[in-house]
Backbone as a printed PyTorch tensor [residue, N CA C, xyz], in Angstrom:
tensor([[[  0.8490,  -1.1790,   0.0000],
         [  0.0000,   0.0000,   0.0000],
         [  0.8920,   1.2380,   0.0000]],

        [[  0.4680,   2.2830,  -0.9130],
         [  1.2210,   3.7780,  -1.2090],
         [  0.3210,   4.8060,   0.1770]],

        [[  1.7640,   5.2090,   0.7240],
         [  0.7960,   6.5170,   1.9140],
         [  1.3920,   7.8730,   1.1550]],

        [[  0.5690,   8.7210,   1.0010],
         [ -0.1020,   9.7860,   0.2020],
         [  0.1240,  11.0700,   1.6080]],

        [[  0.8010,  11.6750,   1.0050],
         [  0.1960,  13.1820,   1.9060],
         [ -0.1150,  13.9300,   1.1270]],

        [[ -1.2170,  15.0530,   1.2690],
         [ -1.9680,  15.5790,   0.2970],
         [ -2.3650,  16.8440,   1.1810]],

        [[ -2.5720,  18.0620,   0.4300],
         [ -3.5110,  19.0280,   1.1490],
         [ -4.8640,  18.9070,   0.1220]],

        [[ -6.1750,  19.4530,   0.8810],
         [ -7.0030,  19.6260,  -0.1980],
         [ -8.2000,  20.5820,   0.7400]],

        [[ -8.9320,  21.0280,   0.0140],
         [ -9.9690,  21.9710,   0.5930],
         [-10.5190,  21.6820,   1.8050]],

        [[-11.0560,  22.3570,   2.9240],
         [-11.8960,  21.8710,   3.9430],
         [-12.7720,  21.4890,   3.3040]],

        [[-13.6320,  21.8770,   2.7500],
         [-14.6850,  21.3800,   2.4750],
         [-14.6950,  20.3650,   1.4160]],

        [[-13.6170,  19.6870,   0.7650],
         [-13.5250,  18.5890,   0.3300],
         [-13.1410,  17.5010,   0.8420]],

        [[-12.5500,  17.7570,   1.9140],
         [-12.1290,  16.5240,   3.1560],
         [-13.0480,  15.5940,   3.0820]],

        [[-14.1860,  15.7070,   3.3930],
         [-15.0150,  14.3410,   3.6230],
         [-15.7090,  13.8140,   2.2720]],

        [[-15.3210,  14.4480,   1.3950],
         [-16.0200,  13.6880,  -0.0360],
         [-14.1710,  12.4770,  -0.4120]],

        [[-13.1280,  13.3120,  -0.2180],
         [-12.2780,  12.6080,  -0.3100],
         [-11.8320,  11.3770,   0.6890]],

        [[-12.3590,  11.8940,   1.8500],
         [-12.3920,  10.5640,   3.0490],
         [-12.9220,   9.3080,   2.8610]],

        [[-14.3360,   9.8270,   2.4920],
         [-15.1730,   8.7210,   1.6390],
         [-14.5780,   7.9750,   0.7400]],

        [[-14.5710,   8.3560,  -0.4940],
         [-13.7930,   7.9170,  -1.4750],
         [-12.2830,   7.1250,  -0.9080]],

        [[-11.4940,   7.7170,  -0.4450],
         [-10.2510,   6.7230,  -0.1480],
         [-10.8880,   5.4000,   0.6090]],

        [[-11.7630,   5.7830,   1.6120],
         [-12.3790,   4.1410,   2.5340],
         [-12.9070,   3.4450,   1.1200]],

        [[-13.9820,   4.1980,   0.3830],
         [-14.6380,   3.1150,  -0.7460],
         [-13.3630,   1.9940,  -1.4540]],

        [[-12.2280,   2.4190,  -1.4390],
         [-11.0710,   2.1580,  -2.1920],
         [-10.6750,   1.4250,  -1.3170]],

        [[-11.2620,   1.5200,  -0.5330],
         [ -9.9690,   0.2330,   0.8690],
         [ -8.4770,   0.7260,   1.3500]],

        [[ -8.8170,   2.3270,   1.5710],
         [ -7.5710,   2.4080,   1.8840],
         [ -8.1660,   3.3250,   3.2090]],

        [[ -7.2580,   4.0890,   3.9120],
         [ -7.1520,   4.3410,   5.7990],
         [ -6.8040,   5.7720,   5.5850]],

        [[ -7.5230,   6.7920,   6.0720],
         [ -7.2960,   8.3540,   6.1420],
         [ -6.5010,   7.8070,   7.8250]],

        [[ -4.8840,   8.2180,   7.8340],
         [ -4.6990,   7.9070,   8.7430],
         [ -4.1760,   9.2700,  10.0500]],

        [[ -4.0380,  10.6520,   9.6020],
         [ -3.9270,  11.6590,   9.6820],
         [ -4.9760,  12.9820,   9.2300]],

        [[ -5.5330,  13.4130,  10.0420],
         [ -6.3940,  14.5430,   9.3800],
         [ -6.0480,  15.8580,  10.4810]],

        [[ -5.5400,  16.8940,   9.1730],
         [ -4.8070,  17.8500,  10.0670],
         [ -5.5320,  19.3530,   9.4010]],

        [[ -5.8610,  20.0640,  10.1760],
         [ -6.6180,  21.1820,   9.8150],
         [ -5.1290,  23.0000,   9.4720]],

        [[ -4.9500,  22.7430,   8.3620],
         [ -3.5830,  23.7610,   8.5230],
         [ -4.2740,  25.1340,   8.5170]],

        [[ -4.1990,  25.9140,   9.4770],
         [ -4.8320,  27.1160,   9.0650],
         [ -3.6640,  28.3090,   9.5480]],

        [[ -3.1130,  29.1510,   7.8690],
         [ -2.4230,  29.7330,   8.5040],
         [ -2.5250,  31.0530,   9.1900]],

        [[ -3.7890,  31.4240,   8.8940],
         [ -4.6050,  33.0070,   9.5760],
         [ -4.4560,  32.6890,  11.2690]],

        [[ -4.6360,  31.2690,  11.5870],
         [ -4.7780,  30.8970,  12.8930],
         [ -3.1550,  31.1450,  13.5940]],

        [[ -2.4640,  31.0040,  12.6010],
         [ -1.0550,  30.9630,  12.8710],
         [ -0.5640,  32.4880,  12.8340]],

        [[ -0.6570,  33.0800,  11.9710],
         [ -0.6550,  34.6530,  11.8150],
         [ -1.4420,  35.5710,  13.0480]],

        [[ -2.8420,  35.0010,  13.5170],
         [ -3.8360,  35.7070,  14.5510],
         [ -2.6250,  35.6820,  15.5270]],

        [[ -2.2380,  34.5850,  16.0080],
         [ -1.5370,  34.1790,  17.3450],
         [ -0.0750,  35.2130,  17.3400]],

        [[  0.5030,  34.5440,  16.3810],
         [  1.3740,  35.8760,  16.5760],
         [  1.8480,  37.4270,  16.4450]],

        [[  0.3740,  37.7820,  15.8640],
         [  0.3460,  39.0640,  15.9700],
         [ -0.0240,  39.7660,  17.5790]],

        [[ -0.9620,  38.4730,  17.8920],
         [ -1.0900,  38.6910,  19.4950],
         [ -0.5960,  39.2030,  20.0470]],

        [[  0.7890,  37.9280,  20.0600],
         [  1.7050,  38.0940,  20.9130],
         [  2.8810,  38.9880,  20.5700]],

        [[  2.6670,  39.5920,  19.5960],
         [  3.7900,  41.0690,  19.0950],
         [  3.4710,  42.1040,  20.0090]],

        [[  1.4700,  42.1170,  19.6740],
         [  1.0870,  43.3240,  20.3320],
         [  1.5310,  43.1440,  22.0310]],

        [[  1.2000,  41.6870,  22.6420],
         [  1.0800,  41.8950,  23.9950],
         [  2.6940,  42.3210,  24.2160]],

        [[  3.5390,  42.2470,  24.1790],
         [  4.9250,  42.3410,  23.8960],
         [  5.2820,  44.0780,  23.5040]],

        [[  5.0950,  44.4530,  22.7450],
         [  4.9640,  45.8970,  22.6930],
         [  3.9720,  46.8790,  23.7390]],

        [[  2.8530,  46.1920,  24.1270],
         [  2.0280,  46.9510,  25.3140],
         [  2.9790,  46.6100,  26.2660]],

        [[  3.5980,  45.1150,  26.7350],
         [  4.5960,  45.3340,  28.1860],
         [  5.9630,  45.9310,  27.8570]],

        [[  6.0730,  46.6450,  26.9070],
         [  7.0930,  47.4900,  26.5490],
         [  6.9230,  48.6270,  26.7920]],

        [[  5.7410,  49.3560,  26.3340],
         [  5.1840,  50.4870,  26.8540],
         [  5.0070,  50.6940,  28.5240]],

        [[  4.2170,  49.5610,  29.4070],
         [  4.3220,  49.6270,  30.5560],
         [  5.1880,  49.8350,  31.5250]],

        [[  6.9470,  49.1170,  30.4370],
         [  7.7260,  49.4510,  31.5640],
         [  8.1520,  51.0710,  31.2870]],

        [[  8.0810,  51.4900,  29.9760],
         [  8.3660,  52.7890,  29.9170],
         [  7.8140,  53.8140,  30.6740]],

        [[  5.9060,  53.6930,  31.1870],
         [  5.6060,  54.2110,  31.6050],
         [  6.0080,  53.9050,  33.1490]],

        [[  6.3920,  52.8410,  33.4440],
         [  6.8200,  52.6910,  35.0090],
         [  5.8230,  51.9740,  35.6050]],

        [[  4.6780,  51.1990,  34.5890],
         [  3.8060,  50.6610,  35.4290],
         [  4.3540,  49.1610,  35.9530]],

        [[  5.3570,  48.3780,  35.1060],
         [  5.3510,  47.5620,  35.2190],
         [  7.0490,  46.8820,  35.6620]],

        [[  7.7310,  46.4220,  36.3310],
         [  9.1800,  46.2360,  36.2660],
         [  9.7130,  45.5490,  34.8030]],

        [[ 10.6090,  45.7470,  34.9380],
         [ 11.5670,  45.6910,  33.5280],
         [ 12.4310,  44.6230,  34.0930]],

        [[ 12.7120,  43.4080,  33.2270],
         [ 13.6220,  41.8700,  33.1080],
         [ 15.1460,  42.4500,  32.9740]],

        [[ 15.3950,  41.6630,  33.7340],
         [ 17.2020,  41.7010,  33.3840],
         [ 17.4650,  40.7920,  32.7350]],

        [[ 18.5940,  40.4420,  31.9390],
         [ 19.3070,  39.3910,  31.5390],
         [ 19.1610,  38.0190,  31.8390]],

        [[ 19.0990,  37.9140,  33.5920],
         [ 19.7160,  36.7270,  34.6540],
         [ 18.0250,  36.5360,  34.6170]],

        [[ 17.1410,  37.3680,  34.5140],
         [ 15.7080,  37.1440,  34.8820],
         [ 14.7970,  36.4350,  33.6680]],

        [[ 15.2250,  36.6710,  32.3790],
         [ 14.8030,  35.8130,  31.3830],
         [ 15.5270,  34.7300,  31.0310]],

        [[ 17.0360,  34.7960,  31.5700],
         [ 17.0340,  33.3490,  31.0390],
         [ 17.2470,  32.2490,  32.6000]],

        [[ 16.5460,  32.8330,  33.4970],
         [ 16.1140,  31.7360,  34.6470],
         [ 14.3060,  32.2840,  34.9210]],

        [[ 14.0390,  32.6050,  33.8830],
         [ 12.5820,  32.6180,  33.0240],
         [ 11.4640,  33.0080,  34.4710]],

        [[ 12.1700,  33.9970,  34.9540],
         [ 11.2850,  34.5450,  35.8600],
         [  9.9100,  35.3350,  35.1470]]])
């Protein structure tokens, strides 16, 4: 038996799921790639990162030393 990796539409996933079982063969991986989901997240975390940048400027918040991020206080 040949294993296949493939991308294909969401909304063609289950017409192609079908079809491979009719064939006797095993969807053995089903992975949802979304890269907006991937892009949302790290724009997030740019912004939250630039707001605790601003905070320490304004003095609201303490500012990391060296010894403090990399013993990940």
């Amino acid at each position: 038996m040949a294993l296949l990796t493939i991308k294909v539409p969401q909304n063609a996933k289950s017409r192609i799921t079908k079809f491979v079982k009719e064939l006797g063969g095993e969807v053995i991986s089903v992975k949802r790639e979304s890269s907006n989901t991937k892009k949302e997240v790290l724009l997030k975390e740019i912004e939250q990162g630039l707001s605790e940048v601003k905070q320490i400027r304004l003095g609201k918040i303490k500012s990391y030393t060296i010894s403090d991020l990399l013993r990940e206080k």
